[in-house]
Amino acid sequence: MFDSGVQWLVAQGRTEQWGSTPWSANPRAVALVERYVTEGAPFIAEYDGVPAATLTLTDAPAPYVRPADEPERYIHILASDRRFKGLGVGAALLAHAVAQTRRSGVSLLRVDCYAGGDRKLVAYYERNGFTPAESFTVGEHAWPGQVLARRV
């Protein structure tokens, strides 16, 4: 799913978000996925029995984002296989994250994403009920990010 996303972004000339190297060939990216899958609750959406999208829920954000002042659930590494673009698999996973958060008795669900370029990813989360909360930058190249929040 991640390699498909990189390939799709590269084909559009949008390498600022995830670069141009497939995630499976990037040891840092592989370690990130392994960490969140191990420390969090991973979920996979299927379409006709084929894994189509994934996200992981944890109780805290990544180290580059300040934790909330209240209990929260945090979405990490939402990705979809681009063959399933436009079929609602990502939105279904986000709705599942909302339900899981509500079931756990927590009322705040947050996520962060790439906020550079045309901000299409920020707009995607807004269409799915999230509101921009705070901006941030990461690393020496000042990768622009946006934290979004949703009350559930």
Tab-separated table of C-alpha atoms in Angstrom:
chain	number	residue	atom	x	y	z
A	1	MET	CA	0.000	0.000	0.000
A	2	PHE	CA	2.786	2.417	0.888
A	3	ASP	CA	4.793	1.593	-2.235
A	4	SER	CA	1.666	2.145	-4.319
A	5	GLY	CA	1.221	5.551	-2.676
A	6	VAL	CA	4.822	6.562	-3.394
A	7	GLN	CA	4.510	5.446	-7.021
A	8	TRP	CA	1.276	7.428	-7.418
A	9	LEU	CA	2.781	10.570	-5.851
A	10	VAL	CA	5.933	10.318	-7.994
A	11	ALA	CA	3.815	9.935	-11.157
A	12	GLN	CA	2.186	13.263	-10.261
A	13	GLY	CA	5.531	14.944	-9.590
A	14	ARG	CA	4.679	15.177	-5.879
A	15	THR	CA	7.811	13.810	-4.217
A	16	GLU	CA	7.874	16.257	-1.290
A	17	GLN	CA	5.491	14.169	0.817
A	18	TRP	CA	7.076	10.697	0.817
A	19	GLY	CA	10.051	11.059	-1.522
A	20	SER	CA	10.616	8.804	-4.511
A	21	THR	CA	12.001	5.636	-2.892
A	22	PRO	CA	9.457	2.856	-2.275
A	23	TRP	CA	8.720	2.502	1.439
A	24	SER	CA	9.686	-1.174	1.318
A	25	ALA	CA	13.209	-0.106	0.229
A	26	ASN	CA	13.531	2.596	2.908
A	27	PRO	CA	14.740	1.153	6.245
A	28	ARG	CA	13.468	4.185	8.179
A	29	ALA	CA	9.982	3.848	6.687
A	30	VAL	CA	9.915	0.093	7.326
A	31	ALA	CA	10.938	0.697	10.963
A	32	LEU	CA	8.172	3.307	11.320
A	33	VAL	CA	5.515	0.892	10.080
A	34	GLU	CA	6.863	-1.888	12.310
A	35	ARG	CA	6.836	0.417	15.341
A	36	TYR	CA	3.252	1.565	14.900
A	37	VAL	CA	1.954	-1.907	14.085
A	38	THR	CA	3.680	-3.236	17.212
A	39	GLU	CA	2.766	-0.375	19.580
A	40	GLY	CA	-0.693	0.441	18.257
A	41	ALA	CA	-3.849	-1.164	16.950
A	42	PRO	CA	-3.520	-1.674	13.177
A	43	PHE	CA	-6.610	-1.948	10.982
A	44	ILE	CA	-6.856	-3.037	7.357
A	45	ALA	CA	-9.778	-2.369	5.030
A	46	GLU	CA	-10.411	-4.912	2.321
A	47	TYR	CA	-12.145	-4.480	-0.997
A	48	ASP	CA	-13.460	-7.726	-2.498
A	49	GLY	CA	-11.148	-9.596	-0.119
A	50	VAL	CA	-8.016	-7.673	-1.139
A	51	PRO	CA	-6.192	-5.471	1.416
A	52	ALA	CA	-6.882	-1.945	0.211
A	53	ALA	CA	-6.033	0.497	3.011
A	54	THR	CA	-4.540	0.616	6.480
A	55	LEU	CA	-4.196	2.826	9.524
A	56	THR	CA	-2.996	2.365	13.076
A	57	LEU	CA	-4.529	3.850	16.226
A	58	THR	CA	-2.463	4.663	19.311
A	59	ASP	CA	-2.942	6.660	22.487
A	60	ALA	CA	-0.395	9.352	21.552
A	61	PRO	CA	0.945	11.311	18.586
A	62	ALA	CA	4.319	10.947	16.921
A	63	PRO	CA	7.239	12.586	18.773
A	64	TYR	CA	7.115	15.685	16.543
A	65	VAL	CA	3.553	16.581	17.696
A	66	ARG	CA	2.635	17.817	21.169
A	67	PRO	CA	0.287	15.457	23.022
A	68	ALA	CA	-3.195	16.750	23.758
A	69	ASP	CA	-4.116	18.019	27.226
A	70	GLU	CA	-6.682	15.197	27.505
A	71	PRO	CA	-6.927	11.519	26.581
A	72	GLU	CA	-6.812	11.022	22.846
A	73	ARG	CA	-6.583	8.433	20.111
A	74	TYR	CA	-4.175	9.196	17.304
A	75	ILE	CA	-4.252	7.937	13.728
A	76	HIS	CA	-0.901	6.980	12.243
A	77	ILE	CA	0.159	5.956	8.736
A	78	LEU	CA	-3.139	5.967	6.875
A	79	ALA	CA	-2.349	4.623	3.430
A	80	SER	CA	-4.282	3.016	0.617
A	81	ASP	CA	-3.407	1.003	-2.416
A	82	ARG	CA	-4.037	3.467	-5.226
A	83	ARG	CA	-5.810	0.777	-7.275
A	84	PHE	CA	-8.726	1.412	-4.913
A	85	LYS	CA	-8.670	5.216	-5.172
A	86	GLY	CA	-12.130	6.742	-5.011
A	87	LEU	CA	-13.840	3.652	-3.574
A	88	GLY	CA	-14.067	4.967	-0.009
A	89	VAL	CA	-11.688	2.544	1.706
A	90	GLY	CA	-9.787	5.340	3.472
A	91	ALA	CA	-13.008	7.011	4.585
A	92	ALA	CA	-14.270	3.650	5.881
A	93	LEU	CA	-11.126	3.256	7.970
A	94	LEU	CA	-11.478	6.786	9.332
A	95	ALA	CA	-15.094	6.030	10.291
A	96	HIS	CA	-13.851	2.858	12.010
A	97	ALA	CA	-11.264	4.914	13.928
A	98	VAL	CA	-14.055	7.252	15.068
A	99	ALA	CA	-16.125	4.290	16.274
A	100	GLN	CA	-13.148	2.700	18.054
A	101	THR	CA	-12.326	5.995	19.764
A	102	ARG	CA	-15.920	6.488	20.889
A	103	ARG	CA	-16.114	2.877	22.164
A	104	SER	CA	-12.989	3.423	24.243
A	105	GLY	CA	-14.651	6.356	26.021
A	106	VAL	CA	-12.261	8.908	24.500
A	107	SER	CA	-13.734	11.972	22.809
A	108	LEU	CA	-10.711	13.313	20.893
A	109	LEU	CA	-9.346	11.731	17.718
A	110	ARG	CA	-6.376	13.376	16.010
A	111	VAL	CA	-4.236	12.788	12.948
A	112	ASP	CA	-1.391	14.599	11.224
A	113	CYS	CA	-0.509	14.787	7.582
A	114	TYR	CA	1.602	16.446	4.923
A	115	ALA	CA	0.390	20.018	4.456
A	116	GLY	CA	2.610	21.232	1.632
A	117	GLY	CA	1.832	21.930	-1.979
A	118	ASP	CA	-1.870	22.069	-2.721
A	119	ARG	CA	-2.948	20.822	0.767
A	120	LYS	CA	-5.105	18.125	-0.840
A	121	LEU	CA	-4.418	15.757	2.030
A	122	VAL	CA	-5.560	18.334	4.596
A	123	ALA	CA	-8.737	18.840	2.556
A	124	TYR	CA	-9.303	15.063	2.500
A	125	TYR	CA	-9.307	14.920	6.298
A	126	GLU	CA	-11.573	17.964	6.460
A	127	ARG	CA	-14.067	16.190	4.163
A	128	ASN	CA	-13.965	13.325	6.650
A	129	GLY	CA	-14.950	15.483	9.628
A	130	PHE	CA	-11.576	16.676	10.935
A	131	THR	CA	-10.689	20.294	11.685
A	132	PRO	CA	-7.175	21.775	11.365
A	133	ALA	CA	-5.715	22.261	14.845
A	134	GLU	CA	-2.033	23.212	14.577
A	135	SER	CA	0.704	23.360	11.968
A	136	PHE	CA	4.244	22.070	12.440
A	137	THR	CA	7.444	21.377	10.532
A	138	VAL	CA	9.744	18.364	10.744
A	139	GLY	CA	13.414	17.915	9.954
A	140	GLU	CA	16.105	19.879	8.244
A	141	HIS	CA	13.989	20.333	5.106
A	142	ALA	CA	11.116	21.779	7.174
A	143	TRP	CA	8.553	19.203	5.985
A	144	PRO	CA	5.217	21.015	6.495
A	145	GLY	CA	2.611	19.191	8.542
A	146	GLN	CA	-0.877	19.760	9.845
A	147	VAL	CA	-2.524	18.251	12.918
A	148	LEU	CA	-6.282	17.787	12.555
A	149	ALA	CA	-8.763	16.909	15.274
A	150	ARG	CA	-12.242	15.491	15.506
A	151	ARG	CA	-14.570	15.281	18.481
A	152	VAL	CA	-16.362	11.959	18.635
